[in-house]
Short mmCIF file of C-alpha atoms and ligand atoms in Angstrom, two decimals:
data_model
loop_
_atom_site.label_atom_id
_atom_site.label_comp_id
_atom_site.label_asym_id
_atom_site.label_seq_id
_atom_site.Cartn_x
_atom_site.Cartn_y
_atom_site.Cartn_z
CA MET A 1 0.00 0.00 0.00
CA ASN A 2 1.43 3.37 -1.03
CA ASP A 3 1.58 6.32 1.36
CA TYR A 4 -0.22 8.60 -1.14
CA ASP A 5 -1.79 8.58 -4.59
CA VAL A 6 0.48 11.45 -5.60
CA ALA A 7 3.68 12.85 -4.08
CA VAL A 8 4.58 16.33 -5.35
CA VAL A 9 8.18 17.52 -4.93
CA GLY A 10 8.19 21.32 -4.51
CA ALA A 11 5.57 23.75 -3.20
CA GLY A 12 6.22 26.43 -5.81
CA PRO A 13 3.20 27.95 -7.57
CA VAL A 14 3.00 25.17 -10.16
CA GLY A 15 3.39 22.27 -7.71
CA SER A 16 0.79 23.76 -5.34
CA THR A 17 -1.65 24.35 -8.21
CA PHE A 18 -1.24 20.78 -9.41
CA ALA A 19 -1.70 19.51 -5.82
CA ARG A 20 -4.90 21.53 -5.39
CA LEU A 21 -6.37 20.29 -8.69
CA ALA A 22 -5.45 16.65 -7.96
CA ALA A 23 -6.86 16.86 -4.40
CA GLU A 24 -10.08 18.38 -5.76
CA LYS A 25 -10.51 15.21 -7.83
CA GLY A 26 -10.36 13.12 -4.65
CA LEU A 27 -6.76 11.90 -4.90
CA SER A 28 -4.66 11.74 -1.73
CA VAL A 29 -1.84 14.22 -2.34
CA ALA A 30 1.25 15.21 -0.37
CA ILE A 31 3.61 18.09 -1.20
CA PHE A 32 7.22 17.98 0.00
CA GLU A 33 8.97 21.36 0.16
CA LYS A 34 12.59 21.76 1.16
CA LYS A 35 12.20 25.32 2.47
CA LYS A 36 10.81 26.13 5.87
CA GLU A 37 8.56 28.83 4.41
CA VAL A 38 6.79 28.75 1.04
CA GLY A 39 7.69 31.53 -1.45
CA ILE A 40 10.86 32.87 0.17
CA PRO A 41 13.21 34.12 -1.22
CA LEU A 42 11.46 35.96 -4.06
CA GLN A 43 12.79 34.84 -7.45
CA CYS A 44 10.38 36.53 -9.82
CA ALA A 45 9.50 39.87 -11.40
CA GLY A 46 5.85 38.95 -10.81
CA LEU A 47 4.59 40.24 -14.17
CA LEU A 48 1.69 38.10 -15.39
CA GLY A 49 -0.32 38.62 -18.56
CA ARG A 50 -4.03 39.20 -18.04
CA LYS A 51 -4.71 35.57 -19.07
CA ILE A 52 -3.61 34.57 -15.58
CA LYS A 53 -7.24 35.08 -14.51
CA ASP A 54 -8.34 32.42 -17.01
CA VAL A 55 -5.82 29.85 -15.86
CA ASN A 56 -5.69 30.13 -12.09
CA ILE A 57 -7.34 31.70 -9.07
CA LEU A 58 -5.91 35.16 -8.46
CA PRO A 59 -6.99 36.96 -5.28
CA GLU A 60 -7.12 40.76 -5.57
CA GLU A 61 -4.92 41.13 -2.44
CA VAL A 62 -1.84 39.80 -4.23
CA ILE A 63 -2.11 42.28 -7.14
CA LEU A 64 0.31 45.14 -6.43
CA ASN A 65 -0.24 47.03 -9.69
CA GLU A 66 -2.16 46.86 -12.95
CA ILE A 67 -0.16 47.40 -16.14
CA TYR A 68 -1.81 48.88 -19.24
CA GLY A 69 1.12 49.33 -21.60
CA ALA A 70 4.70 48.53 -22.48
CA CYS A 71 7.61 50.66 -23.74
CA LEU A 72 10.38 49.04 -25.75
CA TYR A 73 13.74 50.87 -25.86
CA SER A 74 16.45 50.27 -28.46
CA PRO A 75 20.15 50.41 -27.51
CA SER A 76 20.30 54.09 -28.56
CA ASN A 77 17.05 54.82 -26.70
CA THR A 78 14.52 54.95 -29.56
CA MET A 79 11.23 54.04 -27.92
CA VAL A 80 8.13 52.35 -29.27
CA TYR A 81 5.14 51.83 -27.03
CA MET A 82 1.81 50.05 -26.92
CA ARG A 83 -1.14 50.57 -24.66
CA ARG A 84 -4.43 48.91 -23.87
CA LYS A 85 -7.24 51.32 -23.15
CA LYS A 86 -9.73 49.44 -21.08
CA GLU A 87 -8.57 46.23 -19.52
CA PRO A 88 -5.08 45.74 -18.07
CA LEU A 89 -2.42 44.11 -20.22
CA ALA A 90 -0.81 42.52 -17.18
CA TYR A 91 -0.67 42.42 -13.39
CA VAL A 92 2.28 42.84 -11.06
CA LEU A 93 1.99 40.34 -8.24
CA ASP A 94 3.26 39.95 -4.73
CA ARG A 95 4.76 36.58 -5.65
CA ILE A 96 5.59 35.57 -2.09
CA ALA A 97 1.99 36.12 -1.01
CA TYR A 98 0.71 34.36 -4.15
CA ASP A 99 2.89 31.27 -3.58
CA LYS A 100 1.65 31.10 0.02
CA PHE A 101 -1.96 31.53 -1.13
CA LEU A 102 -1.67 28.70 -3.67
CA SER A 103 -0.09 26.27 -1.20
CA GLN A 104 -2.74 27.15 1.40
CA LEU A 105 -5.46 26.54 -1.17
CA ALA A 106 -4.00 23.10 -1.90
CA VAL A 107 -4.08 22.31 1.83
CA GLU A 108 -7.66 23.59 2.17
CA ASN A 109 -8.63 21.20 -0.62
CA GLY A 110 -7.11 18.22 1.16
CA ALA A 111 -3.42 18.12 0.15
CA LYS A 112 -0.85 17.60 2.92
CA LEU A 113 2.07 20.02 2.95
CA PHE A 114 5.40 18.99 4.50
CA LEU A 115 7.86 21.86 4.90
CA ASN A 116 11.58 21.31 5.66
CA HIS A 117 11.48 18.17 3.50
CA ASN A 118 14.42 18.17 1.12
CA ILE A 119 13.92 15.28 -1.29
CA THR A 120 17.32 13.83 -2.13
CA LYS A 121 16.54 10.74 -4.19
CA VAL A 122 13.81 9.63 -6.59
CA ASP A 123 12.93 6.17 -7.88
CA THR A 124 10.82 6.91 -10.96
CA LYS A 125 9.95 3.26 -11.59
CA ASN A 126 8.73 2.25 -8.13
CA GLY A 127 7.19 5.64 -7.28
CA GLU A 128 9.44 6.39 -4.33
CA ILE A 129 11.07 9.55 -3.07
CA TYR A 130 13.52 9.85 -0.20
CA GLN A 131 14.17 12.50 2.39
CA GLY A 132 17.51 11.19 3.57
CA ASP A 133 16.74 7.61 4.69
CA LYS A 134 13.00 8.20 4.95
CA LYS A 135 11.09 6.63 2.05
CA ILE A 136 7.76 8.00 0.80
CA SER A 137 5.80 5.99 -1.77
CA ALA A 138 3.09 7.07 -4.21
CA GLU A 139 1.31 5.85 -7.32
CA VAL A 140 2.63 8.88 -9.18
CA ILE A 141 5.56 11.22 -8.41
CA VAL A 142 5.32 14.80 -9.68
CA GLY A 143 8.53 16.79 -9.99
CA ALA A 144 7.66 20.47 -9.48
CA ASP A 145 11.02 21.32 -7.97
CA GLY A 146 12.03 24.24 -10.15
CA PRO A 147 14.95 24.95 -12.50
CA SER A 148 17.53 22.83 -10.60
CA SER A 149 15.12 19.88 -10.31
CA ILE A 150 16.55 16.70 -8.84
CA VAL A 151 13.54 14.79 -10.24
CA SER A 152 14.43 15.93 -13.77
CA LYS A 153 17.99 14.60 -13.30
CA GLU A 154 16.52 11.08 -13.02
CA PHE A 155 15.18 11.57 -16.56
CA SER A 156 18.74 12.14 -17.88
CA ASN A 157 17.52 15.58 -18.92
CA LYS A 158 20.22 18.18 -19.26
CA SER A 159 19.04 21.27 -17.38
CA LYS A 160 19.95 24.33 -19.38
CA PHE A 161 19.27 27.70 -17.83
CA VAL A 162 20.32 31.34 -17.70
CA HIS A 163 20.84 33.44 -14.59
CA ALA A 164 18.67 36.40 -13.62
CA ALA A 165 19.29 39.31 -11.25
CA GLN A 166 16.76 41.81 -9.98
CA TYR A 167 16.66 44.78 -7.60
CA LEU A 168 13.72 46.36 -5.80
CA ILE A 169 14.43 50.08 -6.09
CA ASP A 170 12.93 53.29 -4.74
CA ILE A 171 13.30 56.49 -6.79
CA GLY A 172 11.48 58.73 -4.29
CA GLU A 173 9.90 61.81 -5.83
CA ASN A 174 11.23 61.04 -9.32
CA SER A 175 8.02 59.13 -10.11
CA PHE A 176 7.31 56.17 -12.43
CA ASP A 177 4.32 56.05 -14.75
CA GLU A 178 2.68 53.11 -12.98
CA ASP A 179 0.73 52.09 -16.11
CA TYR A 180 3.79 51.03 -18.13
CA PHE A 181 6.50 48.43 -17.81
CA LYS A 182 9.69 49.03 -19.75
CA VAL A 183 11.97 46.72 -21.67
CA ASN A 184 15.48 47.68 -22.80
CA VAL A 185 17.13 45.49 -25.42
CA ASN A 186 20.83 45.28 -26.19
CA SER A 187 22.87 42.74 -28.17
CA GLU A 188 25.26 42.48 -25.20
CA ILE A 189 22.58 40.63 -23.24
CA SER A 190 20.39 39.03 -25.94
CA PRO A 191 18.39 36.81 -25.87
CA GLY A 192 17.84 38.44 -22.47
CA PHE A 193 16.72 42.01 -21.77
CA ILE A 194 16.38 44.50 -18.92
CA TRP A 195 12.95 45.04 -17.39
CA THR A 196 11.61 47.89 -15.25
CA ILE A 197 8.29 46.97 -13.65
CA PRO A 198 6.67 49.62 -11.45
CA LEU A 199 4.99 48.54 -8.23
CA SER A 200 4.01 52.10 -7.33
CA LYS A 201 4.97 55.67 -8.31
CA SER A 202 8.25 55.38 -6.41
CA THR A 203 9.15 51.67 -6.44
CA ALA A 204 9.96 49.20 -9.20
CA ARG A 205 11.57 45.85 -9.89
CA VAL A 206 14.50 46.33 -12.24
CA GLY A 207 16.21 43.23 -13.49
CA LEU A 208 17.59 41.22 -16.35
CA PHE A 209 18.33 37.73 -17.53
CA ALA A 210 21.21 36.89 -19.81
CA ASN A 211 23.80 34.26 -20.49
CA TYR A 212 26.24 35.53 -17.81
CA ASP A 213 27.08 34.65 -14.22
CA TYR A 214 25.56 36.63 -11.34
CA LYS A 215 28.64 38.87 -11.00
CA ASN A 216 28.46 40.04 -14.62
CA LEU A 217 24.67 40.45 -14.45
CA THR A 218 25.03 42.63 -11.38
CA GLY A 219 27.66 44.75 -13.19
CA ILE A 220 25.33 45.26 -16.18
CA LEU A 221 22.36 46.09 -13.93
CA ASN A 222 24.39 48.58 -11.86
CA LYS A 223 25.62 50.30 -15.02
CA PHE A 224 22.07 50.49 -16.40
CA ILE A 225 20.81 52.13 -13.20
CA GLU A 226 23.77 54.52 -12.87
CA THR A 227 23.45 55.77 -16.46
CA ASN A 228 19.66 56.10 -16.48
CA GLU A 229 18.51 59.65 -15.73
CA LYS A 230 15.44 58.55 -13.79
CA LEU A 231 17.08 55.70 -11.88
CA LYS A 232 20.56 56.99 -11.13
CA ASN A 233 19.77 58.18 -7.58
CA ALA A 234 17.57 55.19 -6.77
CA LYS A 235 17.88 53.46 -3.42
CA ILE A 236 18.36 49.72 -3.83
CA LEU A 237 16.07 48.14 -1.23
CA LYS A 238 16.57 44.46 -2.05
CA LYS A 239 18.53 42.22 -4.41
CA TYR A 240 17.25 38.94 -5.81
CA TYR A 241 18.87 36.24 -7.92
CA GLY A 242 17.49 33.17 -9.66
CA LYS A 243 17.67 30.80 -12.59
CA ILE A 244 15.45 30.73 -15.66
CA PRO A 245 15.33 27.40 -17.53
CA LEU A 246 15.71 27.48 -21.28
CA TYR A 247 12.76 26.03 -23.12
CA ASP A 248 13.75 22.72 -24.70
CA SER A 249 11.27 21.10 -27.09
CA LYS A 250 13.05 17.73 -26.70
CA LYS A 251 12.88 17.60 -22.94
CA LYS A 252 11.32 14.41 -21.59
CA VAL A 253 8.56 15.11 -19.07
CA VAL A 254 7.25 11.58 -18.40
CA LYS A 255 9.27 8.61 -17.16
CA ASP A 256 7.75 5.44 -15.68
CA ARG A 257 5.34 6.67 -12.97
CA THR A 258 6.92 10.11 -12.69
CA ILE A 259 6.17 13.41 -14.47
CA LEU A 260 7.63 16.92 -14.50
CA ILE A 261 5.72 20.20 -14.43
CA GLY A 262 6.65 23.91 -14.38
CA ASP A 263 10.28 25.04 -14.37
CA SER A 264 11.49 21.48 -13.73
CA ALA A 265 10.01 20.62 -17.16
CA SER A 266 11.43 23.86 -18.69
CA GLN A 267 7.86 24.97 -19.35
CA VAL A 268 8.76 28.62 -19.91
CA LYS A 269 8.20 31.11 -22.70
CA PRO A 270 11.41 31.23 -24.79
CA THR A 271 11.10 34.98 -25.43
CA THR A 272 10.62 36.20 -21.85
CA GLY A 273 11.42 33.29 -19.53
CA GLY A 274 7.95 33.71 -17.97
CA GLY A 275 6.84 30.38 -16.54
CA LEU A 276 3.71 30.87 -14.49
CA ILE A 277 0.89 30.87 -17.04
CA ILE A 278 2.28 27.98 -19.08
CA GLY A 279 3.13 26.12 -15.85
CA PHE A 280 -0.44 26.52 -14.55
CA LYS A 281 -1.91 25.29 -17.84
CA CYS A 282 0.38 22.26 -17.81
CA ALA A 283 -0.48 21.58 -14.14
CA LYS A 284 -4.13 21.38 -15.18
CA ILE A 285 -3.44 18.97 -18.06
CA ALA A 286 -1.18 16.91 -15.79
CA SER A 287 -3.79 16.70 -13.00
CA GLU A 288 -6.38 15.34 -15.44
CA ILE A 289 -4.03 12.74 -16.91
CA VAL A 290 -2.62 11.66 -13.52
CA TYR A 291 -6.18 11.20 -12.25
CA GLU A 292 -7.05 9.09 -15.30
CA ALA A 293 -3.91 6.95 -14.92
CA ILE A 294 -4.55 6.29 -11.22
CA ASP A 295 -8.28 5.74 -11.68
CA SER A 296 -7.72 3.15 -14.41
CA ASN A 297 -4.57 1.74 -12.77
CA ASN A 298 -2.68 2.20 -16.04
CA MET A 299 0.53 4.20 -15.88
CA ASN A 300 0.94 4.11 -19.67
CA ILE A 301 -1.72 6.84 -19.73
CA LEU A 302 0.86 9.25 -18.23
CA LYS A 303 2.55 9.38 -21.66
CA ASN A 304 -0.47 11.34 -22.91
CA TYR A 305 0.67 14.26 -20.74
CA GLN A 306 3.86 14.67 -22.81
CA LYS A 307 1.86 14.40 -26.07
CA LYS A 308 -0.88 16.81 -25.00
CA TYR A 309 1.47 19.45 -23.64
CA LYS A 310 3.68 19.36 -26.73
CA LYS A 311 0.68 19.52 -29.08
CA MET A 312 -0.87 22.43 -27.23
CA TYR A 313 2.31 24.53 -27.27
CA LYS A 314 4.08 23.38 -30.44
CA ASN A 315 3.14 26.33 -32.65
CA GLU A 316 3.33 29.10 -30.07
CA LEU A 317 6.65 28.00 -28.61
CA SER A 318 8.32 27.28 -31.94
CA MET A 319 7.28 30.78 -33.14
CA GLN A 320 8.74 32.23 -29.94
CA LEU A 321 11.96 30.25 -30.46
CA LYS A 322 12.27 31.75 -33.96
CA VAL A 323 11.74 35.26 -32.56
CA GLN A 324 14.36 34.55 -29.90
CA ASN A 325 16.90 33.23 -32.43
CA THR A 326 16.36 36.26 -34.67
CA TYR A 327 16.77 38.59 -31.69
CA LYS A 328 20.00 36.79 -30.73
CA SER A 329 21.44 37.35 -34.20
CA LEU A 330 20.84 41.14 -34.24
CA SER A 331 23.58 43.69 -33.56
CA ASN A 332 22.84 46.92 -31.71
CA ASP A 333 22.62 48.75 -35.06
CA ASP A 334 20.07 46.19 -36.24
CA LEU A 335 18.05 46.56 -33.06
CA ASP A 336 18.09 50.35 -33.46
CA SER A 337 16.86 50.16 -37.04
CA VAL A 338 14.21 47.50 -36.28
CA ILE A 339 12.78 49.57 -33.42
CA LEU A 340 12.94 52.77 -35.48
CA LYS A 341 10.98 51.01 -38.26
CA MET A 342 8.52 49.70 -35.67
CA LYS A 343 7.96 53.29 -34.62
CA GLU A 344 7.57 54.55 -38.21
CA LYS A 345 5.16 51.74 -39.10
CA GLU A 346 3.21 52.32 -35.89
CA ILE A 347 3.68 48.73 -34.80
CA GLY A 348 2.62 49.83 -31.31
CA LYS A 349 -0.93 50.19 -32.68
CA ILE A 350 -0.89 46.60 -33.97
CA VAL A 351 0.46 45.31 -30.69
CA SER A 352 -2.10 47.38 -28.76
CA LYS A 353 -4.85 45.79 -30.82
CA TYR A 354 -3.65 42.19 -30.85
CA GLY A 355 -1.20 42.37 -27.94
CA ASP A 356 -1.11 39.55 -25.52
CA LEU A 357 1.95 38.77 -23.43
CA ASP A 358 1.30 35.05 -23.73
CA SER A 359 0.23 34.39 -27.33
CA GLN A 360 2.92 36.24 -29.23
CA SER A 361 2.38 34.31 -32.46
CA VAL A 362 -0.74 36.42 -33.13
CA ILE A 363 1.29 39.65 -32.90
CA MET A 364 4.05 38.18 -35.08
CA LYS A 365 1.59 37.32 -37.85
CA GLU A 366 0.24 40.88 -37.82
CA ILE A 367 3.77 42.35 -37.80
CA ILE A 368 4.71 40.20 -40.81
CA LYS A 369 1.56 41.45 -42.58
CA SER A 370 2.59 45.06 -41.85
CA GLY A 371 5.71 44.63 -44.02
CA LEU A 372 8.07 45.51 -41.16
CA LEU A 373 10.33 42.54 -41.78
CA PHE A 374 10.68 43.32 -45.47
CA SER A 375 11.67 46.88 -44.70
CA VAL A 376 14.49 45.84 -42.37
CA LEU A 377 15.59 42.65 -44.16
CA PRO A 378 17.84 44.35 -46.78
CA LYS A 379 19.89 45.95 -44.02
CA LEU A 380 20.13 42.72 -42.04
CA LEU A 381 21.05 40.68 -45.10
CA SER A 382 23.68 43.11 -46.34
CA ARG A 383 25.29 43.09 -42.89
CA THR A 384 25.23 39.30 -42.69
CA ILE A 385 26.33 38.63 -46.27
CA PHE A 386 28.66 41.54 -46.94
CA GLY A 387 29.69 42.22 -43.35
CA LEU A 388 28.46 45.84 -43.59
C1 FAD B 1 14.38 36.88 -11.64
C2 FAD B 1 13.22 36.11 -12.22
C3 FAD B 1 12.11 36.82 -12.70
C4 FAD B 1 11.00 36.11 -13.20
N1 FAD B 1 9.92 36.84 -13.61
C5 FAD B 1 8.81 36.20 -14.07
C6 FAD B 1 7.65 36.93 -14.43
O1 FAD B 1 7.62 38.16 -14.35
N2 FAD B 1 6.56 36.24 -14.88
C7 FAD B 1 6.56 34.85 -14.96
O2 FAD B 1 5.56 34.25 -15.39
N3 FAD B 1 7.64 34.14 -14.60
C8 FAD B 1 8.77 34.78 -14.14
N4 FAD B 1 9.86 34.05 -13.74
C9 FAD B 1 9.79 32.58 -13.80
C10 FAD B 1 8.95 32.04 -12.65
O3 FAD B 1 9.42 32.54 -11.43
C11 FAD B 1 8.99 30.51 -12.66
O4 FAD B 1 8.60 30.07 -13.95
C12 FAD B 1 8.07 29.91 -11.61
O5 FAD B 1 8.52 30.20 -10.32
C13 FAD B 1 8.01 28.38 -11.79
O6 FAD B 1 7.26 27.82 -10.76
P1 FAD B 1 7.54 26.32 -10.29
O7 FAD B 1 6.53 26.05 -9.24
O8 FAD B 1 7.66 25.44 -11.47
O9 FAD B 1 9.02 26.36 -9.67
P2 FAD B 1 9.60 27.18 -8.44
O10 FAD B 1 8.88 28.46 -8.25
O11 FAD B 1 11.08 27.23 -8.68
O12 FAD B 1 9.29 26.25 -7.18
C14 FAD B 1 10.00 25.04 -6.96
C15 FAD B 1 9.87 24.68 -5.49
O13 FAD B 1 10.48 23.41 -5.30
C16 FAD B 1 11.25 23.46 -4.12
N5 FAD B 1 12.31 22.43 -4.24
C17 FAD B 1 13.37 22.43 -5.07
N6 FAD B 1 14.10 21.32 -4.91
C18 FAD B 1 13.47 20.59 -3.96
C19 FAD B 1 13.76 19.33 -3.35
N7 FAD B 1 14.82 18.60 -3.69
N8 FAD B 1 12.92 18.86 -2.37
C20 FAD B 1 11.81 19.59 -2.00
N9 FAD B 1 11.51 20.80 -2.54
C21 FAD B 1 12.32 21.28 -3.50
C22 FAD B 1 11.80 24.88 -4.09
O14 FAD B 1 12.21 25.24 -2.79
C23 FAD B 1 10.59 25.67 -4.58
O15 FAD B 1 9.75 26.05 -3.53
C24 FAD B 1 11.00 34.71 -13.25
C25 FAD B 1 12.13 33.99 -12.78
C26 FAD B 1 13.21 34.68 -12.26
C27 FAD B 1 14.39 33.89 -11.74
#
């Protein structure tokens, strides 16, 4: 007799959401979290597209700010912006409070939460996890243990990730426009970028991800703040660091009676590294398939999770990978001319109309229709072919 139907490793937002959904179906679920307190330390900018409300429960208390528009800055500071008039484009969340809320909700729905439980070993075949010598058995093991997942290591998956650094800053009287988040692009950090996400008129999260170690990221972030007119006298209130997995279409997410969800499965948007909305959607698919597998006592059904997730995201994520690869290949001159053309062709209007932080393929199709790519291609090609 197993200890539980499902043992979830990791009480992050995705693991807790899965646990709640599985418990709601009547499965006995336990979550094992290595930290003594859920959600701490913060490792997130907390920017979630408005679709979050369609994919998970979002209490008003955890929303710190509503975002209506975005400003994109080229390396030489040409700016193109988009804005939604009525409903917010995105929300800025108190991620620590949200993680706690989601784990509490799982518990209220019947899941058991064990804090201070660092899982050190996983037997994918027999459905066993170990906290030191202590063995816990379950019909299904769910790895929701983030970007450095030990469950994923049992799948022989290679975990590829980039580092991210972020500061909480206070600019005092200098005043942010709370309606807009800002993105600065630069070939030095591509495919990453620098974000400035206001929490209030005086405070913001400023951060970046890029293919550097934490020391170099901190150097780039400091330089960005020191040379930015609005930010240069900012007080740095807190510093945060974390890892963002790189999306990998080949990553295996089902092995024997074990599955991966969220960051442990590299379920992140290639363009932005955002993992919450896609992680929540995959947690839902996973909960349905795990229930079916346990109910019919047939673990082969778990393989449908890999198929369903890949099918659902194939087009969107491969489009985002193309965008990311193109972005990576652009020099600062290219980025300047692309953003200048975006401004001339009023791409902001297209993005405002079709804009959605999570389904970027729709925007890309409209941008292609606008002729933007054809207007910048000659420059890009001549640089690539003739080295100009
Ligand atoms: C700086 C930064 C900014 C980001 N900004 C955004 C953003 O604005 N929007 C967005 O959508 N996404 C953002 N992300 C990504 C987002 O934070 C992740 O996609 C999200 O946290 C994934 O949730 P998860 O539950 O899969 O994993 P995690 O949140 O990493 O949770 C994993 C949990 O597992 C626990 N754990 C790990 N190993 C073990 C073990 N061996 N035993 C027991 N427990 C274990 C951990 O302690 C943790 O609680 C950002 C990431 C970073 C680093």
